[in-house]
Coordinates of C-alpha atoms and ligand atoms in Angstrom, one line a residue:
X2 CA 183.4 88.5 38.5
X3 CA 185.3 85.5 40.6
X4 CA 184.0 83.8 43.0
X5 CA 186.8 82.9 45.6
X6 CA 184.7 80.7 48.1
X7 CA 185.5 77.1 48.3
X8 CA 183.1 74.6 47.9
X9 CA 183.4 71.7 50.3
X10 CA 181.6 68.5 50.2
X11 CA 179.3 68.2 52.6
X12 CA 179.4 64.2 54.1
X13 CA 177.1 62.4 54.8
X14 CA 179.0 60.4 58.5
X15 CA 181.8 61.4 60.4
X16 CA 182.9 57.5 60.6
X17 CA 181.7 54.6 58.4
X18 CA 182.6 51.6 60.1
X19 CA 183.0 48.6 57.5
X20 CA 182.3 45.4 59.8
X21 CA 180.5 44.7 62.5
X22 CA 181.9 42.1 64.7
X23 CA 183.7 43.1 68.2
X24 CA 185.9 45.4 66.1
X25 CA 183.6 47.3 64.0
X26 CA 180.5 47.3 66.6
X27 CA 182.4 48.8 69.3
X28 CA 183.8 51.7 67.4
X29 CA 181.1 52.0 65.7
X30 CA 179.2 52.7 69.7
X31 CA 182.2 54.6 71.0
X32 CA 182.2 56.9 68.1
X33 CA 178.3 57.4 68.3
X34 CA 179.1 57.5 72.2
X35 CA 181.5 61.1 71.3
X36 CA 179.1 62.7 69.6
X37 CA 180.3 61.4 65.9
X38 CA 177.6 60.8 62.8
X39 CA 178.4 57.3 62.7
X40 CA 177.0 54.4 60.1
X41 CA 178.0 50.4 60.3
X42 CA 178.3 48.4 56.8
X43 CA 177.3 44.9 58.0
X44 CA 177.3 42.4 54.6
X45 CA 175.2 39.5 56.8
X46 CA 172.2 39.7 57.9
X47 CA 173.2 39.4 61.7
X48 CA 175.7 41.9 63.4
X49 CA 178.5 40.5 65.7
X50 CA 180.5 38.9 63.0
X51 CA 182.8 36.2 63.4
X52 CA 182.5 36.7 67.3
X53 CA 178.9 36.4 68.1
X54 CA 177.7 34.6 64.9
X55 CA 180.5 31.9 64.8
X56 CA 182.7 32.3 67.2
X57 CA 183.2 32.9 70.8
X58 CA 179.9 32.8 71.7
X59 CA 178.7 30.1 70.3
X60 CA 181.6 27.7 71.0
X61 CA 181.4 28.8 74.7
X62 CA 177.4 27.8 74.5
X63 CA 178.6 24.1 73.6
X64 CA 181.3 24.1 75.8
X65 CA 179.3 24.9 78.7
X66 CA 176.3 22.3 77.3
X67 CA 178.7 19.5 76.9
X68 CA 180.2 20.5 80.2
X69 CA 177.4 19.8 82.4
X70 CA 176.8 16.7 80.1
X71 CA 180.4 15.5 80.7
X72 CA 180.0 16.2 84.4
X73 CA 176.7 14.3 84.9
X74 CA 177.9 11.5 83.0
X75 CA 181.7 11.1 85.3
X76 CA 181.5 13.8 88.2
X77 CA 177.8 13.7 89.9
X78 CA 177.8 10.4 91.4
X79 CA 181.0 11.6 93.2
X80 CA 178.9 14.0 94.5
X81 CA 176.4 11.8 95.7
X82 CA 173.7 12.7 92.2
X83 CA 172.1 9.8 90.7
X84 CA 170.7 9.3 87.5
X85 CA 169.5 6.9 85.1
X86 CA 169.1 6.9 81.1
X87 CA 171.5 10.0 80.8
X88 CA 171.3 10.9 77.2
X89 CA 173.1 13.7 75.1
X90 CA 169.8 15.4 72.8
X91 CA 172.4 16.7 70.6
X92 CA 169.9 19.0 68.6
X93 CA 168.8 20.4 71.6
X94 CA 172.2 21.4 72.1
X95 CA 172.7 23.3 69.3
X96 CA 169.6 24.6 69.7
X97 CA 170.1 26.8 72.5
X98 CA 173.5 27.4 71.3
X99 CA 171.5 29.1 68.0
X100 CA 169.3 31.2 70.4
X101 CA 172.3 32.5 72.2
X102 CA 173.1 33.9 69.0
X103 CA 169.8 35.1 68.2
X104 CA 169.6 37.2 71.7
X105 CA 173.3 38.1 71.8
X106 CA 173.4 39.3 67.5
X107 CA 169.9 40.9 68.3
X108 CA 171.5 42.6 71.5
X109 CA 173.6 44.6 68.9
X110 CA 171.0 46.1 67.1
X111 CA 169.4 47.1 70.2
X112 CA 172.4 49.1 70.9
X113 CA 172.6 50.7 67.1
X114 CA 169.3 51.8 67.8
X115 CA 170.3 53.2 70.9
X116 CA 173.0 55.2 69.9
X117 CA 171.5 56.3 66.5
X118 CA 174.3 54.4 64.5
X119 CA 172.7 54.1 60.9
X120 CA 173.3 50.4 59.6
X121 CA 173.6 49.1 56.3
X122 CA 173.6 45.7 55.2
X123 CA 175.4 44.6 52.1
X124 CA 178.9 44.8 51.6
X125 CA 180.8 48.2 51.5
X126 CA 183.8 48.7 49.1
X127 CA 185.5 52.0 48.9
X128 CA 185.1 54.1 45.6
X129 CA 187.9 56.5 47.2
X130 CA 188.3 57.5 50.7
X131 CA 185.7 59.1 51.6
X132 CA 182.9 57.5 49.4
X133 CA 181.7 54.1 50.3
X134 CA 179.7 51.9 47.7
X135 CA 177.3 49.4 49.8
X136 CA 176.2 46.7 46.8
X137 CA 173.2 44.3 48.8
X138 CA 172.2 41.1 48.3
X139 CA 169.7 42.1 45.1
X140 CA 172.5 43.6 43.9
X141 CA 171.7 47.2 44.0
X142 CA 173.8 49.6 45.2
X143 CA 174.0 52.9 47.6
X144 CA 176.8 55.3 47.9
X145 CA 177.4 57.1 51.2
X146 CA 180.3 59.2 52.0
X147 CA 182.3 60.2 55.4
X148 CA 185.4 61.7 56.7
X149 CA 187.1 58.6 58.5
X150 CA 186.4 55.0 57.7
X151 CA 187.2 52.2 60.3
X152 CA 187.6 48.9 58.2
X153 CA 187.0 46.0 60.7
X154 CA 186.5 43.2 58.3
X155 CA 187.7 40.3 60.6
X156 CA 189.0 37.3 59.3
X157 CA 188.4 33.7 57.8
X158 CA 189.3 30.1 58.3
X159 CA 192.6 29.7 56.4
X160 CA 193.3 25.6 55.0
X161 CA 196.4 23.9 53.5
X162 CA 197.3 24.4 50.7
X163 CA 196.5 20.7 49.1
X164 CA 193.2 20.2 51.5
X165 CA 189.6 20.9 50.2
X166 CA 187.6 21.6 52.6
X167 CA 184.3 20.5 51.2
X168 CA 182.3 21.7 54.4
X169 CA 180.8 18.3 54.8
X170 CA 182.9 16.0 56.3
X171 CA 186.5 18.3 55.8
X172 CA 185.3 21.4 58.2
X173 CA 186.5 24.5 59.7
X174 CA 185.0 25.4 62.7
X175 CA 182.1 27.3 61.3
X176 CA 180.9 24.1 60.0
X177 CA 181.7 22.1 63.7
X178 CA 179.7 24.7 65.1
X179 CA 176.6 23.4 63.2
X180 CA 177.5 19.6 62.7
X181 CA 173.9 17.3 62.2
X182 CA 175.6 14.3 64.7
X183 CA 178.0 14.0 67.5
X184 CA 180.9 12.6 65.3
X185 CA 182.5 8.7 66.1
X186 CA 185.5 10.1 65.3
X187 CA 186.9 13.7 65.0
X188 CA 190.8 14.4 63.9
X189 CA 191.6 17.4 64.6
X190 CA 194.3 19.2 62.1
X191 CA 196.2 21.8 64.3
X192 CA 196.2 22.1 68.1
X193 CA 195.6 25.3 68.3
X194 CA 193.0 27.2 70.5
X195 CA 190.2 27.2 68.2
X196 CA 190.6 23.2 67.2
X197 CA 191.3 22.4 71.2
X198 CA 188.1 24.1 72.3
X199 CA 185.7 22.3 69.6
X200 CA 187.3 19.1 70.3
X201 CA 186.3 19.3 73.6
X202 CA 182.8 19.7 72.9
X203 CA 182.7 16.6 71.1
X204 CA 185.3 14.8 73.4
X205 CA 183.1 15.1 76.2
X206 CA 179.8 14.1 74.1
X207 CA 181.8 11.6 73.2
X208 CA 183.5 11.0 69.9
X209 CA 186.8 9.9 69.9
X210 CA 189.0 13.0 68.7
X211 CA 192.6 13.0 67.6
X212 CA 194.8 16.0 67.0
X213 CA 197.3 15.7 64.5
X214 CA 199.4 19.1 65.4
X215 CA 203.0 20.0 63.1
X216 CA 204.7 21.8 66.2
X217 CA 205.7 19.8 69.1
X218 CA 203.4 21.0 71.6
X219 CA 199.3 22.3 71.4
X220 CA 198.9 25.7 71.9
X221 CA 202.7 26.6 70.9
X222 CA 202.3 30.3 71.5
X223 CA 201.9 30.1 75.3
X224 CA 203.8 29.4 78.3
X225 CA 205.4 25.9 78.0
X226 CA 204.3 25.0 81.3
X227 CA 201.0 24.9 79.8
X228 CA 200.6 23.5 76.8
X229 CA 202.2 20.4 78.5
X230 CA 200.0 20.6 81.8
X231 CA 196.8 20.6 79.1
X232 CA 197.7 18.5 77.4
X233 CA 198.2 15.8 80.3
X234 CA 194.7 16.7 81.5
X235 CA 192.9 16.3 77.5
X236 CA 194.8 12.9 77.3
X237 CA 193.0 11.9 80.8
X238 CA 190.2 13.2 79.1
X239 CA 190.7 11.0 76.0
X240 CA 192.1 13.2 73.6
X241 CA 194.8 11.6 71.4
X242 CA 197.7 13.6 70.0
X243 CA 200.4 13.5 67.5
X244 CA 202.3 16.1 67.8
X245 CA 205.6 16.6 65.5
X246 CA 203.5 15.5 62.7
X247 CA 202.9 16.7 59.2
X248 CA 199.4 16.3 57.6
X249 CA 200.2 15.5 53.8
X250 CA 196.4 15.2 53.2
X251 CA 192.8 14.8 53.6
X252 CA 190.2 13.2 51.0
X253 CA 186.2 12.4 52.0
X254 CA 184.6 9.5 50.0
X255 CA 181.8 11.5 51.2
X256 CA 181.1 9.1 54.8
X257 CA 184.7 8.9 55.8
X258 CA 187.3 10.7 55.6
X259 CA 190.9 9.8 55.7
X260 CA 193.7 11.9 56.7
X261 CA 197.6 11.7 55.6
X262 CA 200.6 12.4 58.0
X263 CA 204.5 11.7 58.7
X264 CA 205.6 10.9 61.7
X265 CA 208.8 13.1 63.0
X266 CA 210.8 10.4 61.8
X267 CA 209.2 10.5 58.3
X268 CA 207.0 7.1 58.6
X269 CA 204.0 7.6 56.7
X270 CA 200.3 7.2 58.9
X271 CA 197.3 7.6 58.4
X272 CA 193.9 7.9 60.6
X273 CA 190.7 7.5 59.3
X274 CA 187.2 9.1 61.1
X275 CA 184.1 10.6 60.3
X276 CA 184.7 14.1 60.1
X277 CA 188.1 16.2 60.0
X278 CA 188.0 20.0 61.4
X279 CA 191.0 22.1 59.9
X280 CA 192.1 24.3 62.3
X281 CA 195.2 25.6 61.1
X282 CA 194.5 29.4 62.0
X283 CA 193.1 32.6 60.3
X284 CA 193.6 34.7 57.4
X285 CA 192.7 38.3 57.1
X286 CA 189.8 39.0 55.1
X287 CA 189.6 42.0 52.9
X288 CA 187.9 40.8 49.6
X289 CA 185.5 42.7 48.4
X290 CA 186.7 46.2 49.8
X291 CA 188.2 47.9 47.0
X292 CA 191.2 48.5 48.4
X293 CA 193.3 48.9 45.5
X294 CA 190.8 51.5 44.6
X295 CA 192.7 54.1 47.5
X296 CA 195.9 52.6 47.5
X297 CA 196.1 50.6 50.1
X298 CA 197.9 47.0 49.7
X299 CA 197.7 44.2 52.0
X300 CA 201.1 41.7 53.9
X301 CA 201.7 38.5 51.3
X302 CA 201.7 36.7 54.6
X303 CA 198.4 36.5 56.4
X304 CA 197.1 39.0 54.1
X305 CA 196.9 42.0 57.0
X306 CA 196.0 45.1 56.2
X307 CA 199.2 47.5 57.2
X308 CA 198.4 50.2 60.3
X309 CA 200.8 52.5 61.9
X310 CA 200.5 52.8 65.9
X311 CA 197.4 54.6 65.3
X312 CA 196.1 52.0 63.7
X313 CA 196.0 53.9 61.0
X314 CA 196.5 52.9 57.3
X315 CA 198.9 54.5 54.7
X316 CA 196.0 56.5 53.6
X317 CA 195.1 59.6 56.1
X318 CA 191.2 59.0 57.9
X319 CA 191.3 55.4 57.1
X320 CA 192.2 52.9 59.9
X321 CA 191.7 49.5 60.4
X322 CA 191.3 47.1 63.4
X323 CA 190.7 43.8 64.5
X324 CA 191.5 40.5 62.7
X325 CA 192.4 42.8 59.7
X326 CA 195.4 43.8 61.2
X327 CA 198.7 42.6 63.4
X328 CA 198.1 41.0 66.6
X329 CA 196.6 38.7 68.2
X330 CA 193.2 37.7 66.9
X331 CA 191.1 38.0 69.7
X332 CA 187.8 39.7 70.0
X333 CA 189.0 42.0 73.2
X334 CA 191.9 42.8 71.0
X335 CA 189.4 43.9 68.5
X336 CA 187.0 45.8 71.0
X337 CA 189.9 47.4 72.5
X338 CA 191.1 48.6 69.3
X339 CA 187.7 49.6 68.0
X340 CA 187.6 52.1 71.5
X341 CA 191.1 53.3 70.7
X342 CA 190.4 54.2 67.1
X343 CA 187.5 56.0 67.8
X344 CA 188.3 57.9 70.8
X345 CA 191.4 59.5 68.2
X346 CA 189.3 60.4 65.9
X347 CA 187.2 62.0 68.3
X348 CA 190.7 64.2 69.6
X349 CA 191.8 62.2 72.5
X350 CA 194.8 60.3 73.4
X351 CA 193.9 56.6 73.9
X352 CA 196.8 54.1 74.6
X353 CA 196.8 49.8 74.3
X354 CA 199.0 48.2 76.5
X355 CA 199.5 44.8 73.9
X356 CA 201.7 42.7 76.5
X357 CA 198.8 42.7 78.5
X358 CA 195.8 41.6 76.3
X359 CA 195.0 38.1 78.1
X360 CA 194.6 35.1 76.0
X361 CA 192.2 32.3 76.9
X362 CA 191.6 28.6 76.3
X363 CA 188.0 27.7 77.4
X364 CA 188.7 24.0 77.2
X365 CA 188.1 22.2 81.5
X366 CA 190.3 23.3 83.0
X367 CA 190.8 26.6 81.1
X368 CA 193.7 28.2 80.3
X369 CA 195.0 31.6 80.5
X370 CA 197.9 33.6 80.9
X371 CA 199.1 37.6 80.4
X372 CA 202.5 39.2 80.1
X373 CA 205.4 37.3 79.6
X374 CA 205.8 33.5 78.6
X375 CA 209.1 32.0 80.9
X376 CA 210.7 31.6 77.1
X377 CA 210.2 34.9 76.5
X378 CA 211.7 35.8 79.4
X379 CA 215.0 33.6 79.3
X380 CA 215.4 35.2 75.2
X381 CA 215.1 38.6 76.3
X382 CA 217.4 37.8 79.3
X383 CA 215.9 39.3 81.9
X384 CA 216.6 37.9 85.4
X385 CA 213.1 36.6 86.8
X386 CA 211.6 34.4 89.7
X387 CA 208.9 31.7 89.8
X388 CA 206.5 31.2 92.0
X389 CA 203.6 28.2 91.0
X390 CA 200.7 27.1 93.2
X391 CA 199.0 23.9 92.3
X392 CA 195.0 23.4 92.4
X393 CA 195.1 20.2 94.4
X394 CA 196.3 22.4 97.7
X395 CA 193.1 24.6 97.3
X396 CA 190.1 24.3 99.3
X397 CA 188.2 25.9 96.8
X398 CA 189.2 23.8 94.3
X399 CA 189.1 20.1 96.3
X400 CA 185.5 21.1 97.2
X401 CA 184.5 21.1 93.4
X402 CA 186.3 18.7 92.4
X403 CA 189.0 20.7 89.9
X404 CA 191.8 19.4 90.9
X405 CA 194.3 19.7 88.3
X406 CA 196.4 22.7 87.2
X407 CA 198.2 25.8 89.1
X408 CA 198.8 29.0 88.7
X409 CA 202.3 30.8 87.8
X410 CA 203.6 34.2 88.6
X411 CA 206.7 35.5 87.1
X412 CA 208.2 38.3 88.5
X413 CA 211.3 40.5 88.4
X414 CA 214.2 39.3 90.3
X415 CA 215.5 42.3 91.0
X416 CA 212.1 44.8 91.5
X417 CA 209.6 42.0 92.1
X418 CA 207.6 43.4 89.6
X419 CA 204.8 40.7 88.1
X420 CA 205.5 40.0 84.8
X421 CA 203.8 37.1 83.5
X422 CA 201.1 35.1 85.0
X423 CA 200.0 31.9 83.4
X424 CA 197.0 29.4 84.9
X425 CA 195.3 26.3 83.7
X426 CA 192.5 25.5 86.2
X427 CA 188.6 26.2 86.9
X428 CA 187.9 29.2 86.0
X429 CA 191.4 30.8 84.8
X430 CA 189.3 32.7 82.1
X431 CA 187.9 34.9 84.5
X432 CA 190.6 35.0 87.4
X433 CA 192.8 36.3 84.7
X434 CA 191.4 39.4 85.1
X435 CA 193.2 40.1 88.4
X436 CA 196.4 39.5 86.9
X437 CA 195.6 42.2 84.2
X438 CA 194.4 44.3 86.6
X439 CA 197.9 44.0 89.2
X440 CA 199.8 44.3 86.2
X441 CA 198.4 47.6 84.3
X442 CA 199.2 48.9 87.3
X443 CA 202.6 47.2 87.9
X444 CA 201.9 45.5 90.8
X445 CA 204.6 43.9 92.8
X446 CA 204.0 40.1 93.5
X447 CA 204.1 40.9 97.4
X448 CA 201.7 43.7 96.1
X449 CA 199.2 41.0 95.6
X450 CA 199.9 38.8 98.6
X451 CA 199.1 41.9 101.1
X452 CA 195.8 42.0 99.1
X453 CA 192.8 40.4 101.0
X454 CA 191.4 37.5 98.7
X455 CA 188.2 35.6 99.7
X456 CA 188.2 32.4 101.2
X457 CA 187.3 30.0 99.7
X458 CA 188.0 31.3 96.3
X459 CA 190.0 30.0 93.4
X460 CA 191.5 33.3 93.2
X461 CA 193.2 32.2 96.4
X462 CA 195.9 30.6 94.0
X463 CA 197.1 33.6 92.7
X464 CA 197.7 35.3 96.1
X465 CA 199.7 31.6 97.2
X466 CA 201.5 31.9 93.5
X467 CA 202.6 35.7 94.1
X468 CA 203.7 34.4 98.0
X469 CA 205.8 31.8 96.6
X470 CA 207.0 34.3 93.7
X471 CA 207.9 36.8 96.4
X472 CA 210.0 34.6 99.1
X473 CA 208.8 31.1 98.7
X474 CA 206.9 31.2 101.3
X475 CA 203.1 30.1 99.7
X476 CA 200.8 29.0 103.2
X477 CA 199.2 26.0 101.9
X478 CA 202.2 24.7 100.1
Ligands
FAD16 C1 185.3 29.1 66.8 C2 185.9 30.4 67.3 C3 186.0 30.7 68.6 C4 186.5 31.9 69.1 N1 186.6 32.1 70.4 C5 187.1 33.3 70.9 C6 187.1 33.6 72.2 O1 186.6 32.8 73.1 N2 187.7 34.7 72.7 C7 188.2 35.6 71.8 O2 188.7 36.7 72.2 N3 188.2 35.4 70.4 C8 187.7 34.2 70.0 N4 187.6 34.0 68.6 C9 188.2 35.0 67.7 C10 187.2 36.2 67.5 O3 186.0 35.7 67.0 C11 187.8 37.2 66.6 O4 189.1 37.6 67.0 C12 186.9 38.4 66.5 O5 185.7 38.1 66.0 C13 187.6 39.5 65.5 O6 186.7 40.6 65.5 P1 186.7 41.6 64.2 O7 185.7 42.6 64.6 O8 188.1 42.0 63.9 O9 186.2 40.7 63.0 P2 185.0 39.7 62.8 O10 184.4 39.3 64.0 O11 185.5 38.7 61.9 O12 183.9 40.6 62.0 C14 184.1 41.1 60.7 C15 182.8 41.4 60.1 O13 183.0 42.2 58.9 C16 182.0 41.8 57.9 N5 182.6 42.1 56.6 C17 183.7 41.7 56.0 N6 183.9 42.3 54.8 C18 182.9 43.2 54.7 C19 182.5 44.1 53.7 N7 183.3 44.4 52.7 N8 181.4 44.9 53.9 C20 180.6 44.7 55.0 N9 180.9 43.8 56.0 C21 182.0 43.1 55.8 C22 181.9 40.3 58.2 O14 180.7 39.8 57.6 C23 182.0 40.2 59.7 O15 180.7 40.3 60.2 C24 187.1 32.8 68.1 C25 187.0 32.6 66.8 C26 186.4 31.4 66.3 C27 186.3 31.1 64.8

């Protein structure tokens, strides 16, 4: 006799999440959220990865320590405070930074808990597609199994090619995080976000820094208006650049370290300090996954893992997010992708809007800007309008003392429809949010100026911007 049943498998999760910084945690809870048997592979001994363990979080715990240290030191007398014997205790500082970690890392496994996510640690490689092998530190090994996997394995410093970095005096920023001194002298090698926020910590505790940059502005990727506006305000602050220059090389004698460049005109320099932080960007990281194992290959070029608009990979059930893949690398790219990923597998139709992911320099002023850049604009040749409103005409911003910067609203010529704003003042990183907010829902710029905004507020700007946008006719300009 024959037996014609089938015999399925029976597994073990719905999802297995592979990562666990803002990528992988956040699927990991939306997809526990939905009702899905979800599990989170985390290979260190702390969730949050590069985000909340090396990242974000603890660079904005220096900035805002070496903030109030730069401010007592050149803005409180202004403001009629008084002290003697100010003194940086530097490991104090990192310190607190390290117990912002602690809570915030520990804040994640509060949530696993919550929402009955099983977690692993060790690092999880895939046998085939549905069968993940999770080798830990004393080198045993566990095999689960599921019917999706959501690889969110983030990213790593990349170098140059002919720089060691020996973690010592040659650093990435996971090392800056951590440094045992305030450095004398710190040259930067990119100006990039990452490199721009760290040497701000120590500029204002400080060290002398100097950013050797091979493009001819710092943060190349964003409006020109601001890159050029920063960097007027970091060269009041003390920060030298070089930009146009190409860094040949880098070698520690183990207290100094000396770094090689050519000017644009090909003369050969050199600077020498006490610590160099490369901070030439980051490469996706996928070692250890097995990939090859299921098929999948990764871009020569950045080493991405390949997604289709699903964010799916060329192998059905398996998707990746985050660092891993194209896009920006930012961690509310990542979260936003982590939701999106698991709200499909769960049936539902999630959508991304990428043009308006906000990107953010936390240096003081801050810098941030969604939508279009005005060179965008110009090479897609769309018709457009400006309007700008600078910090010095706010009330707001006179009483603090944070002067410097504006805000700038492009809109449609024809339709008046916002579609780029880009600020560098106090607190852009968190007024951005209204320009998101107008433009998801396509927002006019006189849609804005008809909106009350509360005096006196920063966010003022952006209302005077979107007046002078709409027919030059800003109030306090
Ligand atoms: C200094 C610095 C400051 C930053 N500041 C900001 C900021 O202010 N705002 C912002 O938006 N972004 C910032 N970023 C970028 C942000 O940290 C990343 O974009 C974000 O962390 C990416 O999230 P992810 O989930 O894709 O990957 P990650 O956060 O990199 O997490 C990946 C995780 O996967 C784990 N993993 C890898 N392989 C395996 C494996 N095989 N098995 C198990 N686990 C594995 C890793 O250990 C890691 O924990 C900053 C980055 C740096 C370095």
């Amino acid at each position: 006799m024959t037996n014609n049943k089938k015999f399925y498998t029976v597994m073990q999760y719905d999802v297995i999440v592979i990562g666990s910084g803002p990528g992988g945690y956040v699927a990991a809870i939306r997809c526990a959220q939905l009702g899905l048997k979800t599990a989170c592979i985390e290979k260190y001994s702390t969730f949050g990865g590069t985000c909340l363990n090396v990242g974000c979080i603890p660079s904005k715990a220096l900035l805002d320590s070496s903030e109030h240290y730069h401010n007592a030191a050149h803005t409180f007398k202004t403001h009629g405070i008084n002290l003697e014997n100010l003194q940086v205790d530097f490991g104090q500082m990192v310190k607190r930074k390290d117990e912002v970690v602690a809570q915030t890392t520990g804040g994640i496994t509060f949530l696993f808990k919550k929402n009955k996510i099983t977690s692993y640690q060790g690092v999880g490689s895939f046998v085939d597609k549905n069968t993940i092998k999770v080798t830990k530190a004393d080198g045993s090994e566990e095999t689960i199994t599921t019917k999706n996997v959501i690889i969110a394995t983030g990213s790593k410093p990349s170098s140059l090619p002919f720089l060691k970095v020996d973690k010592q005096r040659i650093i990435t920023s996971t090392e800056a995080l951590n440094l045992p001194e305030v450095p004398k002298h710190l040259v930067l090698i990119g100006g990039g976000v990452i490199g721009l926020e760290l040497g701000s910590v120590y500029a204002r505790l400080g060290a002398k820094v100097s950013v050797v940059e091979f493009m001819d502005a710092i943060i190349p990727t964003m409006d020109r208006s601001l890159s050029k506006e920063l960097q007027k305000v970091l060269q009041k602050q003390g920060i030298e650049f070089y930009l146009g220059h190409k860094v040949t090389g880098a070698t520690s004698d183990g207290n100094e370290v000396t770094v090689t460049f050519d000017s644009p005109k090909g003369d050969k320099m050199e600077l020498k300090a006490d610590y160099c932080m490369v901070a030439v960007g980051r490469v996706a990281y996928t070692d250890g996954l097995g990939l090859e194992n299921i098929g999948i290959t990764v871009e020569e070029r950045g080493k991405k893992i390949t997604v289709d608009e699903h964010l799916e990979t060329s192998v059905k059930g398996v998707y990746a997010i985050g660092d891993v893949v194209r896009g920006a690398m930012l961690a509310h790219k990542a979260e936003d992708e982590g939701t999106f990923v698991a709200e499909l597998i769960a049936g539902q139709k999630p959508h991304i809007n990428y043009n308006l992911i906000p990107g953010v320099v936390y240096t003081w002023p801050e810098v941030a800007s969604v939508g279009y850049t005005e060179e965008q604009l110009k090479e897609k040749g769309v018709k457009y309008k400006t309007g700008s409103f600078p910090f010095k005409a706010s009330g707001r911003a006179r009483a603090s003392m944070d002067i410097d910067g504006f805000v700038k609203v492009l809109a449609d010529q024809a339709t008046d429809e916002i579609l780029g704003v880009h600020m560098i003042g106090p607190r852009a990183a968190d007024m951005i949010a209204e320009a998101v907010v107008a433009m998801e829902f396509r927002a006019s710029a006189e849609d804005v100026t008809r909106m009350s905004h509360a005096h006196p507020t920063f966010t003022e700007a952006i209302r005077e911007a979107c007046l002078a946008a709409t027919e030059n006719r800003a109030i306090h300009i």
